[in-house]
Amino acid sequence: MSKQLKEKIAFWIFRLLSLGVILILFWILEFIFVRGWHMLNWKFLTTMPEDGMTKGGIYPAIVGTLYLVAGSMLFAFPLGVMAGIYIHEYTVDSWFKRFVKLMTANLAGIPSIVFGLFGMALFVNTLKFGDSILAGSLTLGLLALPVVIRVTEEALIAIDDSFRLGSLALGATKLQTTRRVILPIAMPNIITGLILSIGRVSGETAPILFTVAAYFLPKLPHSIFDQVMALPYHLYVISTSGTKVAESRDMAYGTALVLVLFVLILNLLANALRRFLSKKVKMN
Amino acid sequence: MTMNPKIESKNVNLYYGAFHALKGITMSVQPNTVTALIGPSGCGKSTYLRLFNRMNDLIPGIRIEGDVQIDGKDIYSKSLRVDELRKKVGMVFQKPNPFPKSIFENVAYGLRVNGLNHASFVEERVETSLRQAALWEEVKDKLKKSAFELSGGQQQRLCIARALAIEPSVLLMDEPASALDPISTSKIEELIYELKSKYTIIIVTHNMQQAGRVSDKTAFFYLGELIEFDDTQVIFTNPQNPRTQSYVTGRFG
């Protein structure tokens, strides 16, 4: 076989495999869209569930997920970015730095149900937050933390040292250099990572299971110490352990579609924001 | 005529871990002169240059012995603040490294991080510095534009303006023209010649002709040692050491 022919065959194999990946994604989307699309209307998005969750809407679950996402990011974003800055800009290569990095990687590998149990033990019971938005947000934040740290670190690694040296040579301190030169360059990548971890957090079920999620709660929360419904848990409930699983099938597909659209929109937003920010960095 | 030297190093040794990178360097530089540091790659000339604004301090595992003075003061003394030193000793790097900010903000950066924020003062200093770096006429109508829109040669002159803005008295240049085209290079060289009246300049260069054109004194480094240091004319026409002779005539390096 000539090497030109081999080249062609290899090329086509790679191409078909890549297409396969896309195909699977579209298959999943198609599956959910076809079954959930007719559910999607204003009433579904803005009313409470009714009749054993076989009718009505999913409004409280949407609101709950939004609260949990916002709460977890309020906690994980500043902490993770600061930890990433510390690891990359302040520590020299030492056993301590390697240890911190290894532990961060390990944290990312812990199964989400373990985060859920830990969150219940620490936030719900020990700190007495109870089943609450606060406990759930902190638990989800812990889950997102290693991702935010990792993304921040990667964004900082990608920045050429000549920017740092140039700033330090002008008498700037490390903090000034990081804040005025390095962070603005790194921000587009950090924000992208942030939004991707929001996608991850909004779909997690296990960490909220014992810390915040309500089975059925047709009202909105009044404080961060209230329980809420959440999209992934609601989906789990009405498709497996509801009172009338078969009758709430449509509701389940509708919920799944809303969740998928939510993540999809976030990803698109991440892209747009990254482009906008990289442009702004150059112009400003 | 001997004046008090601007910069002086006495028996300086520098180690990267176990590697002995600078071996007992003793040298002094007069004010308002241009000194070229030449030698093959890895000879220690860039390391020597970075002694004077303590950029070597950023490298882990480095050890420095000996005495380095600027204006008669030990710049490695414990009481000295490194950021104050770097205000006095500016640096221009090999590759132009403007910040991803506007042309104006690039030059203003050194002022701002040193707490000089008064608007009219900053504007005035930015203009003066850009004029000194022979860039004002080319950028005065687009100060708000990104520095990345400038050509490589313009970017390097912007970096020179940026260094001049905080009014240093010493300017360190690490192969400032090696990444530039011949026309930009000659502009930078003219600039160095003009800046000499206000600054003491030390320049690392791989380009023999450039060393010959811009410098008053030349120091030849080889394997971490200062082999010869003399008037540039002497180094290029009548060097005392045979190794200097063979390097400047291009027989090795």
Coordinates of C-alpha atoms in Angstrom, one line a residue:
Chain A
M1 CA 0.0 0.0 0.0
S2 CA 1.5 3.4 -0.9
K3 CA 2.0 5.9 1.8
Q4 CA -0.3 8.3 0.0
L5 CA -3.1 5.8 0.3
K6 CA -2.4 5.1 3.9
E7 CA -2.5 8.8 4.6
K8 CA -5.9 9.0 2.9
I9 CA -7.3 6.0 4.9
A10 CA -6.0 7.4 8.2
F11 CA -7.4 10.8 7.4
W12 CA -10.9 9.3 6.7
I13 CA -10.8 7.2 9.8
F14 CA -10.1 10.3 11.9
R15 CA -12.7 12.3 10.1
L16 CA -15.4 9.6 10.6
L17 CA -14.6 9.2 14.3
S18 CA -14.9 12.9 14.9
L19 CA -18.2 12.9 13.0
G20 CA -19.3 10.1 15.2
V21 CA -18.7 12.1 18.3
I22 CA -20.8 15.0 16.9
L23 CA -23.5 12.5 15.9
I24 CA -23.9 11.2 19.4
L25 CA -24.3 14.7 20.7
F26 CA -26.9 15.4 18.1
W27 CA -28.6 12.1 18.8
I28 CA -29.0 13.0 22.5
L29 CA -30.2 16.5 21.7
E30 CA -32.7 15.2 19.2
F31 CA -34.0 12.6 21.6
I32 CA -34.7 15.2 24.2
F33 CA -35.9 17.9 21.8
V34 CA -38.4 15.7 20.1
R35 CA -39.9 14.5 23.3
G36 CA -39.7 17.7 25.3
W37 CA -40.3 20.4 22.8
H38 CA -44.2 20.3 23.0
M39 CA -43.8 20.9 26.8
L40 CA -41.9 24.1 26.4
N41 CA -44.2 27.0 26.9
W42 CA -44.4 30.1 29.1
K43 CA -46.8 28.3 31.6
F44 CA -44.3 25.4 32.0
L45 CA -41.5 27.8 32.8
T46 CA -43.4 30.0 35.1
T47 CA -45.9 28.0 37.2
M48 CA -45.7 25.6 40.1
P49 CA -46.0 21.8 39.6
E50 CA -49.5 20.4 40.1
D51 CA -51.3 17.2 40.5
G52 CA -48.6 15.0 41.9
M53 CA -46.1 16.7 39.6
T54 CA -47.8 15.3 36.5
K55 CA -49.1 18.7 35.4
G56 CA -48.2 22.4 35.8
G57 CA -44.7 23.8 35.5
I58 CA -41.2 23.6 36.9
Y59 CA -40.8 27.3 38.0
P60 CA -39.5 26.5 41.5
A61 CA -36.9 24.1 40.2
I62 CA -35.6 26.7 37.7
V63 CA -35.4 29.3 40.4
G64 CA -33.8 26.9 42.8
T65 CA -31.1 25.9 40.3
L66 CA -30.4 29.6 39.5
Y67 CA -29.9 30.3 43.2
L68 CA -27.7 27.3 43.7
V69 CA -25.5 28.2 40.7
A70 CA -25.1 31.8 41.8
G71 CA -24.4 30.8 45.4
S72 CA -21.8 28.2 44.5
M73 CA -20.0 30.5 42.2
L74 CA -20.0 33.4 44.7
F75 CA -18.1 31.0 46.9
A76 CA -15.9 29.1 44.4
F77 CA -14.9 31.8 42.0
P78 CA -13.1 34.2 44.3
L79 CA -11.6 31.4 46.3
G80 CA -10.5 29.4 43.3
V81 CA -9.1 32.3 41.4
M82 CA -7.1 33.4 44.4
A83 CA -5.8 29.9 45.1
G84 CA -4.8 29.6 41.4
I85 CA -3.0 32.9 41.5
Y86 CA -1.2 31.9 44.7
I87 CA -0.1 28.6 43.3
H88 CA 1.2 30.0 40.0
E89 CA 2.4 33.5 40.8
Y90 CA 3.6 33.2 44.4
T91 CA 4.9 29.7 45.1
V92 CA 8.2 28.6 43.7
D93 CA 8.6 25.0 42.5
S94 CA 8.8 23.1 45.8
W95 CA 7.4 20.1 47.5
F96 CA 4.6 22.3 48.9
K97 CA 3.5 23.5 45.5
R98 CA 3.5 20.0 44.1
F99 CA 1.6 18.8 47.1
V100 CA -1.1 21.5 46.7
K101 CA -1.4 20.8 43.0
L102 CA -1.7 17.0 43.7
M103 CA -4.4 17.6 46.3
T104 CA -6.3 19.9 43.9
A105 CA -6.3 17.2 41.3
N106 CA -7.4 14.7 43.9
L107 CA -10.2 16.9 45.0
A108 CA -11.4 17.1 41.4
G109 CA -11.5 13.3 41.3
I110 CA -13.7 12.7 44.3
P111 CA -17.1 11.3 43.3
S112 CA -19.9 13.9 43.6
I113 CA -21.9 11.8 46.0
V114 CA -19.0 12.0 48.4
F115 CA -19.2 15.8 48.2
G116 CA -22.9 15.4 49.0
L117 CA -22.2 13.3 52.1
F118 CA -19.5 15.6 53.2
G119 CA -21.7 18.7 52.7
M120 CA -24.4 17.1 54.8
A121 CA -22.0 16.3 57.6
L122 CA -20.3 19.6 57.7
F123 CA -22.8 22.3 56.5
V124 CA -26.1 20.7 57.3
N125 CA -25.3 19.0 60.6
T126 CA -22.1 20.4 62.2
L127 CA -22.6 24.0 61.2
K128 CA -26.3 23.7 61.5
F129 CA -27.3 25.4 58.3
G130 CA -29.9 22.6 57.8
D131 CA -31.1 21.6 54.4
S132 CA -30.7 25.0 52.8
I133 CA -29.6 27.0 49.8
L134 CA -26.5 27.9 51.8
A135 CA -25.5 24.3 52.5
G136 CA -26.2 23.3 48.9
S137 CA -24.3 26.2 47.4
L138 CA -21.3 25.6 49.6
T139 CA -21.3 21.9 48.7
L140 CA -21.6 22.6 45.0
G141 CA -18.9 25.3 45.4
L142 CA -16.5 22.7 46.8
L143 CA -17.2 20.6 43.8
A144 CA -16.4 23.4 41.4
L145 CA -13.4 24.7 43.3
P146 CA -10.7 22.4 41.8
V147 CA -12.0 23.2 38.4
V148 CA -11.8 27.0 38.9
I149 CA -8.3 26.6 40.5
R150 CA -7.1 24.5 37.6
V151 CA -8.6 26.8 34.9
T152 CA -7.0 29.8 36.6
E153 CA -3.7 28.1 36.8
E154 CA -3.8 27.1 33.1
A155 CA -4.8 30.7 32.1
L156 CA -1.8 32.0 34.1
I157 CA 0.7 29.4 32.7
A158 CA -0.3 30.5 29.2
I159 CA 0.9 34.1 29.8
D160 CA 4.4 34.8 28.6
D161 CA 6.8 35.7 31.4
S162 CA 8.0 38.7 29.5
F163 CA 4.8 40.6 30.7
R164 CA 5.7 39.8 34.3
L165 CA 9.4 40.8 33.9
G166 CA 8.5 44.0 32.1
S167 CA 6.2 45.0 34.9
L168 CA 8.6 44.1 37.7
A169 CA 11.4 45.9 36.0
L170 CA 9.4 49.1 36.2
G171 CA 9.3 48.9 40.0
A172 CA 5.8 47.2 40.2
T173 CA 5.2 44.7 43.0
K174 CA 4.0 41.2 42.4
L175 CA 0.5 42.2 43.4
Q176 CA 0.4 45.2 41.1
T177 CA 1.8 43.0 38.3
T178 CA -0.8 40.4 38.8
R179 CA -3.7 42.8 39.2
R180 CA -2.9 45.3 36.4
V181 CA -1.2 43.2 33.8
I182 CA -1.6 39.4 34.3
L183 CA -5.2 39.1 35.4
P184 CA -6.7 41.2 32.5
I185 CA -4.9 38.9 30.1
A186 CA -6.0 35.8 31.9
M187 CA -9.6 36.9 32.5
P188 CA -11.1 35.7 29.2
N189 CA -9.9 32.1 29.9
I190 CA -10.8 32.2 33.5
I191 CA -14.3 33.4 32.7
T192 CA -14.7 30.6 30.2
G193 CA -13.7 28.1 32.8
L194 CA -16.1 29.7 35.2
I195 CA -19.0 29.3 32.9
L196 CA -18.1 25.7 32.0
S197 CA -18.1 24.9 35.7
I198 CA -21.5 26.6 36.1
G199 CA -22.7 24.1 33.4
R200 CA -21.3 21.3 35.5
V201 CA -22.7 22.5 38.8
S202 CA -26.2 23.1 37.4
G203 CA -26.5 19.5 36.3
E204 CA -25.2 17.9 39.5
T205 CA -27.7 15.9 41.5
A206 CA -25.7 14.0 44.1
P207 CA -24.3 17.0 46.0
I208 CA -27.7 18.6 46.5
L209 CA -29.5 15.4 47.4
F210 CA -28.8 15.6 51.1
T211 CA -28.0 19.3 51.4
V212 CA -30.8 21.4 49.9
A213 CA -33.0 19.7 47.3
A214 CA -36.7 19.4 48.1
Y215 CA -38.8 16.6 46.7
F216 CA -41.8 18.8 46.2
L217 CA -42.0 22.4 47.3
P218 CA -44.4 24.6 45.4
K219 CA -43.1 27.9 46.7
L220 CA -40.1 30.2 46.3
P221 CA -37.4 30.4 49.0
H222 CA -37.4 33.4 51.4
S223 CA -33.9 33.2 52.6
I224 CA -30.6 31.3 52.1
F225 CA -31.7 29.0 54.9
D226 CA -34.7 27.7 52.9
Q227 CA -34.8 24.5 50.9
V228 CA -35.4 24.7 47.1
M229 CA -36.3 22.4 44.3
A230 CA -33.6 22.0 41.6
L231 CA -33.8 20.9 38.0
P232 CA -31.6 17.8 38.1
Y233 CA -33.1 16.5 41.3
H234 CA -36.7 17.2 40.0
L235 CA -35.9 15.3 36.9
Y236 CA -34.6 12.4 39.0
V237 CA -37.7 12.4 41.2
I238 CA -40.4 12.5 38.5
S239 CA -38.7 9.9 36.4
T240 CA -37.9 7.4 39.1
S241 CA -39.6 7.9 42.4
G242 CA -42.6 10.0 41.9
T243 CA -46.1 8.8 42.7
K244 CA -47.1 8.5 39.1
V245 CA -43.9 8.0 37.1
A246 CA -45.6 7.1 33.8
E247 CA -47.9 10.1 33.9
S248 CA -45.2 12.5 34.5
R249 CA -43.0 11.3 31.6
D250 CA -43.7 14.4 29.5
M251 CA -42.8 16.6 32.5
A252 CA -39.5 14.7 32.7
Y253 CA -38.6 15.3 29.1
G254 CA -39.6 19.0 29.4
T255 CA -37.4 19.3 32.5
A256 CA -34.5 17.6 30.7
L257 CA -34.9 19.9 27.8
V258 CA -34.8 23.0 30.0
L259 CA -31.7 21.7 31.8
V260 CA -29.9 21.0 28.5
L261 CA -30.9 24.3 27.0
F262 CA -29.7 26.1 30.2
V263 CA -26.2 24.4 29.9
L264 CA -26.1 25.0 26.1
I265 CA -26.9 28.7 26.5
L266 CA -24.2 29.0 29.2
N267 CA -21.6 27.4 26.9
L268 CA -22.5 29.8 24.0
L269 CA -22.4 32.7 26.4
A270 CA -19.0 31.5 27.6
N271 CA -17.7 31.7 24.0
A272 CA -19.2 35.1 23.3
L273 CA -17.9 36.5 26.6
R274 CA -14.4 35.2 26.0
R275 CA -14.3 36.8 22.5
F276 CA -15.6 40.1 23.9
L277 CA -13.0 40.1 26.7
S278 CA -10.1 39.2 24.5
K279 CA -11.0 42.1 22.3
K280 CA -11.3 44.4 25.2
V281 CA -7.9 43.4 26.6
K282 CA -6.2 44.4 23.4
M283 CA -8.1 47.7 23.0
N284 CA -8.1 49.0 26.5
Chain B
M1 CA 39.9 62.4 34.1
T2 CA 38.3 60.1 36.6
M3 CA 34.9 60.7 38.0
N4 CA 33.2 58.7 40.7
P5 CA 31.9 55.6 38.9
K6 CA 28.2 55.4 38.4
I7 CA 28.1 51.6 38.6
E8 CA 30.7 49.4 40.2
S9 CA 31.0 45.6 40.8
K10 CA 33.8 44.2 43.0
N11 CA 34.7 40.6 42.8
V12 CA 31.1 39.4 42.1
N13 CA 30.4 35.7 42.0
L14 CA 27.1 34.3 41.0
Y15 CA 25.9 30.7 41.2
Y16 CA 22.8 29.0 39.7
G17 CA 22.7 26.1 42.1
A18 CA 26.1 24.4 41.5
F19 CA 26.8 26.3 38.3
H20 CA 29.3 29.1 38.7
A21 CA 27.9 31.6 36.2
L22 CA 29.9 34.8 37.0
K23 CA 33.5 34.5 38.3
G24 CA 34.9 37.3 40.3
I25 CA 33.8 40.2 38.0
T26 CA 35.3 43.5 38.9
M27 CA 34.3 46.4 36.6
S28 CA 33.3 50.1 36.9
V29 CA 31.1 52.2 34.6
Q30 CA 31.4 56.0 34.3
P31 CA 28.2 58.1 34.2
N32 CA 26.8 59.1 30.8
T33 CA 28.6 56.4 28.9
V34 CA 27.5 53.5 26.9
T35 CA 29.1 50.2 27.8
A36 CA 28.6 47.1 25.6
L37 CA 28.8 43.6 27.0
I38 CA 29.8 41.1 24.3
G39 CA 30.7 37.4 24.3
P40 CA 29.3 34.1 23.0
S41 CA 26.0 32.8 24.2
G42 CA 26.1 31.5 27.8
C43 CA 29.1 33.6 28.7
G44 CA 27.3 35.4 31.5
K45 CA 26.8 38.8 30.0
S46 CA 23.0 38.9 30.3
T47 CA 23.3 37.5 33.9
Y48 CA 25.8 40.3 34.6
L49 CA 23.4 42.9 33.2
R50 CA 20.5 41.6 35.4
L51 CA 22.6 42.1 38.5
F52 CA 22.0 45.8 38.4
N53 CA 18.2 45.8 38.7
R54 CA 18.2 42.5 40.7
M55 CA 16.2 40.6 38.1
N56 CA 18.3 37.6 38.9
D57 CA 16.7 37.5 42.3
L58 CA 13.6 36.0 40.6
I59 CA 15.4 32.8 39.7
P60 CA 15.2 30.2 42.4
G61 CA 18.4 28.7 43.7
I62 CA 20.6 31.7 42.8
R63 CA 23.4 32.9 45.1
I64 CA 25.3 36.1 44.7
E65 CA 28.6 37.1 46.4
G66 CA 30.6 40.3 46.2
D67 CA 29.8 43.9 46.1
V68 CA 27.6 45.8 43.6
Q69 CA 27.2 49.5 43.9
I70 CA 25.2 52.2 42.1
D71 CA 26.0 55.8 43.0
G72 CA 28.2 54.4 45.8
K73 CA 25.4 52.5 47.5
D74 CA 25.3 48.7 47.9
I75 CA 22.3 47.6 45.9
Y76 CA 22.2 44.2 47.6
S77 CA 22.0 45.7 51.2
K78 CA 19.1 44.5 53.3
S79 CA 17.8 48.0 53.8
L80 CA 17.4 48.7 50.1
R81 CA 13.9 48.2 48.5
V82 CA 14.0 46.4 45.2
D83 CA 11.2 48.4 43.7
E84 CA 13.0 51.7 44.5
L85 CA 16.1 50.3 42.8
R86 CA 14.1 49.3 39.7
K87 CA 12.7 52.8 39.5
K88 CA 16.3 54.1 39.2
V89 CA 17.6 51.3 36.9
G90 CA 15.3 50.8 33.9
M91 CA 15.4 47.8 31.6
V92 CA 14.6 47.1 28.0
F93 CA 14.3 43.5 27.0
Q94 CA 15.3 41.5 24.0
K95 CA 11.8 41.0 22.6
P96 CA 9.5 44.0 22.7
N97 CA 7.1 43.3 25.5
P98 CA 4.5 46.0 25.6
F99 CA 1.5 45.4 27.9
P100 CA -1.9 44.6 26.4
K101 CA -3.0 48.2 27.1
S102 CA -3.1 51.4 25.1
I103 CA 0.0 53.2 23.9
F104 CA -0.6 55.9 26.5
E105 CA -1.2 53.4 29.4
N106 CA 1.9 51.5 28.5
V107 CA 4.1 54.5 29.1
A108 CA 2.0 55.6 32.1
Y109 CA 2.3 52.2 33.7
G110 CA 5.6 52.8 35.6
L111 CA 4.2 56.1 36.9
R112 CA 1.0 54.6 38.1
V113 CA 2.5 51.6 39.9
N114 CA 4.8 54.0 41.7
G115 CA 1.9 56.1 42.9
L116 CA 2.2 59.0 40.4
N117 CA -1.3 59.4 39.2
H118 CA -2.0 63.1 38.8
A119 CA -3.6 63.4 35.3
S120 CA -1.8 66.4 33.9
F121 CA 1.6 65.2 35.3
V122 CA 1.1 61.8 33.7
E123 CA 0.1 63.3 30.4
E124 CA 3.2 65.5 30.3
R125 CA 5.6 62.7 31.3
V126 CA 4.1 60.3 28.7
E127 CA 4.7 62.9 26.0
T128 CA 8.2 63.7 27.1
S129 CA 9.1 60.0 27.3
L130 CA 7.7 59.3 23.8
R131 CA 9.6 62.2 22.4
Q132 CA 12.8 61.0 24.0
A133 CA 12.2 57.6 22.5
A134 CA 11.7 59.3 19.1
L135 CA 8.2 57.8 18.8
W136 CA 6.0 60.8 19.6
E137 CA 5.4 61.9 16.0
E138 CA 4.4 58.5 14.9
V139 CA 1.9 57.8 17.8
K140 CA 0.6 61.2 19.0
D141 CA -2.7 60.8 17.1
K142 CA -3.4 57.3 18.3
L143 CA -2.4 57.2 22.0
K144 CA -5.6 55.4 22.9
K145 CA -4.9 52.6 20.4
S146 CA -3.6 49.2 21.5
A147 CA 0.2 49.0 21.7
F148 CA -0.1 45.8 19.7
E149 CA -1.0 47.7 16.6
L150 CA 2.5 49.1 16.4
S151 CA 5.3 47.5 14.4
G152 CA 8.0 45.5 16.2
G153 CA 10.5 48.4 16.0
Q154 CA 7.9 50.9 17.3
Q155 CA 7.0 48.5 20.1
Q156 CA 10.6 48.4 21.2
R157 CA 10.8 52.2 21.2
L158 CA 7.6 52.2 23.2
C159 CA 9.3 49.9 25.7
I160 CA 12.2 52.4 25.9
A161 CA 9.7 55.2 26.4
R162 CA 8.1 53.1 29.1
A163 CA 11.4 52.7 30.9
L164 CA 12.3 56.4 30.6
A165 CA 9.0 57.6 32.0
I166 CA 10.0 56.9 35.6
E167 CA 13.2 58.9 35.0
P168 CA 15.8 56.2 35.8
S169 CA 19.5 57.2 35.7
V170 CA 20.7 53.9 34.4
L171 CA 19.3 52.0 31.4
L172 CA 20.0 48.3 30.9
M173 CA 19.4 47.0 27.4
D174 CA 19.4 43.2 26.8
E175 CA 20.0 42.8 23.0
P176 CA 17.3 45.4 22.4
A177 CA 17.6 45.2 18.6
S178 CA 18.1 41.5 18.0
A179 CA 14.5 40.9 17.1
L180 CA 14.2 43.9 14.8
D181 CA 14.8 44.7 11.1
P182 CA 17.8 46.8 10.0
I183 CA 15.9 50.1 9.8
S184 CA 14.4 49.7 13.2
T185 CA 17.8 48.7 14.5
S186 CA 19.5 51.8 13.3
K187 CA 16.7 53.9 14.8
I188 CA 17.3 52.2 18.2
E189 CA 21.1 52.8 17.8
E190 CA 20.6 56.5 17.1
L191 CA 18.4 56.7 20.1
I192 CA 21.0 55.0 22.3
Y193 CA 23.5 57.6 21.2
E194 CA 21.2 60.5 22.1
L195 CA 20.1 59.0 25.4
K196 CA 23.7 58.9 26.6
S197 CA 23.7 62.6 27.6
K198 CA 21.1 61.8 30.3
Y199 CA 21.6 58.2 31.1
T200 CA 24.2 55.7 31.9
I201 CA 23.6 52.8 29.5
I202 CA 24.7 49.2 29.6
I203 CA 23.8 47.1 26.5
V204 CA 24.2 43.4 25.8
T205 CA 24.7 42.7 22.2
H206 CA 25.7 39.8 19.9
N207 CA 26.3 42.2 17.1
M208 CA 29.9 43.3 16.9
Q209 CA 29.2 46.2 14.5
Q210 CA 26.5 47.5 16.9
A211 CA 28.9 47.4 19.9
G212 CA 31.4 49.3 17.8
R213 CA 28.9 51.9 16.7
V214 CA 27.1 52.7 19.9
S215 CA 29.5 52.1 22.8
D216 CA 32.3 54.0 24.5
K217 CA 33.5 51.0 26.4
T218 CA 33.3 47.3 25.7
A219 CA 33.6 44.3 28.0
F220 CA 34.3 40.9 26.6
F221 CA 32.9 38.0 28.6
Y222 CA 33.9 34.3 28.2
L223 CA 32.7 31.3 30.3
G224 CA 31.6 33.6 33.2
E225 CA 34.8 35.6 33.3
L226 CA 35.5 39.2 32.3
I227 CA 38.3 38.7 29.8
E228 CA 38.9 42.2 28.8
F229 CA 37.4 45.6 29.5
D230 CA 38.6 48.7 27.7
D231 CA 37.7 51.6 25.3
T232 CA 35.6 50.2 22.5
Q233 CA 38.2 51.3 20.0
V234 CA 40.9 49.4 21.8
I235 CA 38.8 46.2 22.0
F236 CA 38.1 46.2 18.3
T237 CA 41.5 47.4 17.0
N238 CA 44.1 46.4 19.5
P239 CA 42.8 44.0 22.1
Q240 CA 45.4 42.8 24.7
N241 CA 44.0 39.3 25.1
P242 CA 44.2 36.8 22.2
R243 CA 40.7 35.4 23.0
T244 CA 39.2 38.9 22.7
Q245 CA 41.1 39.2 19.4
S246 CA 39.7 36.0 17.9
Y247 CA 36.1 36.8 19.1
V248 CA 35.9 40.3 17.7
T249 CA 37.4 39.2 14.4
G250 CA 34.8 36.5 14.2
R251 CA 37.0 33.4 14.6
F252 CA 34.7 31.9 17.2
G253 CA 31.5 32.7 19.0

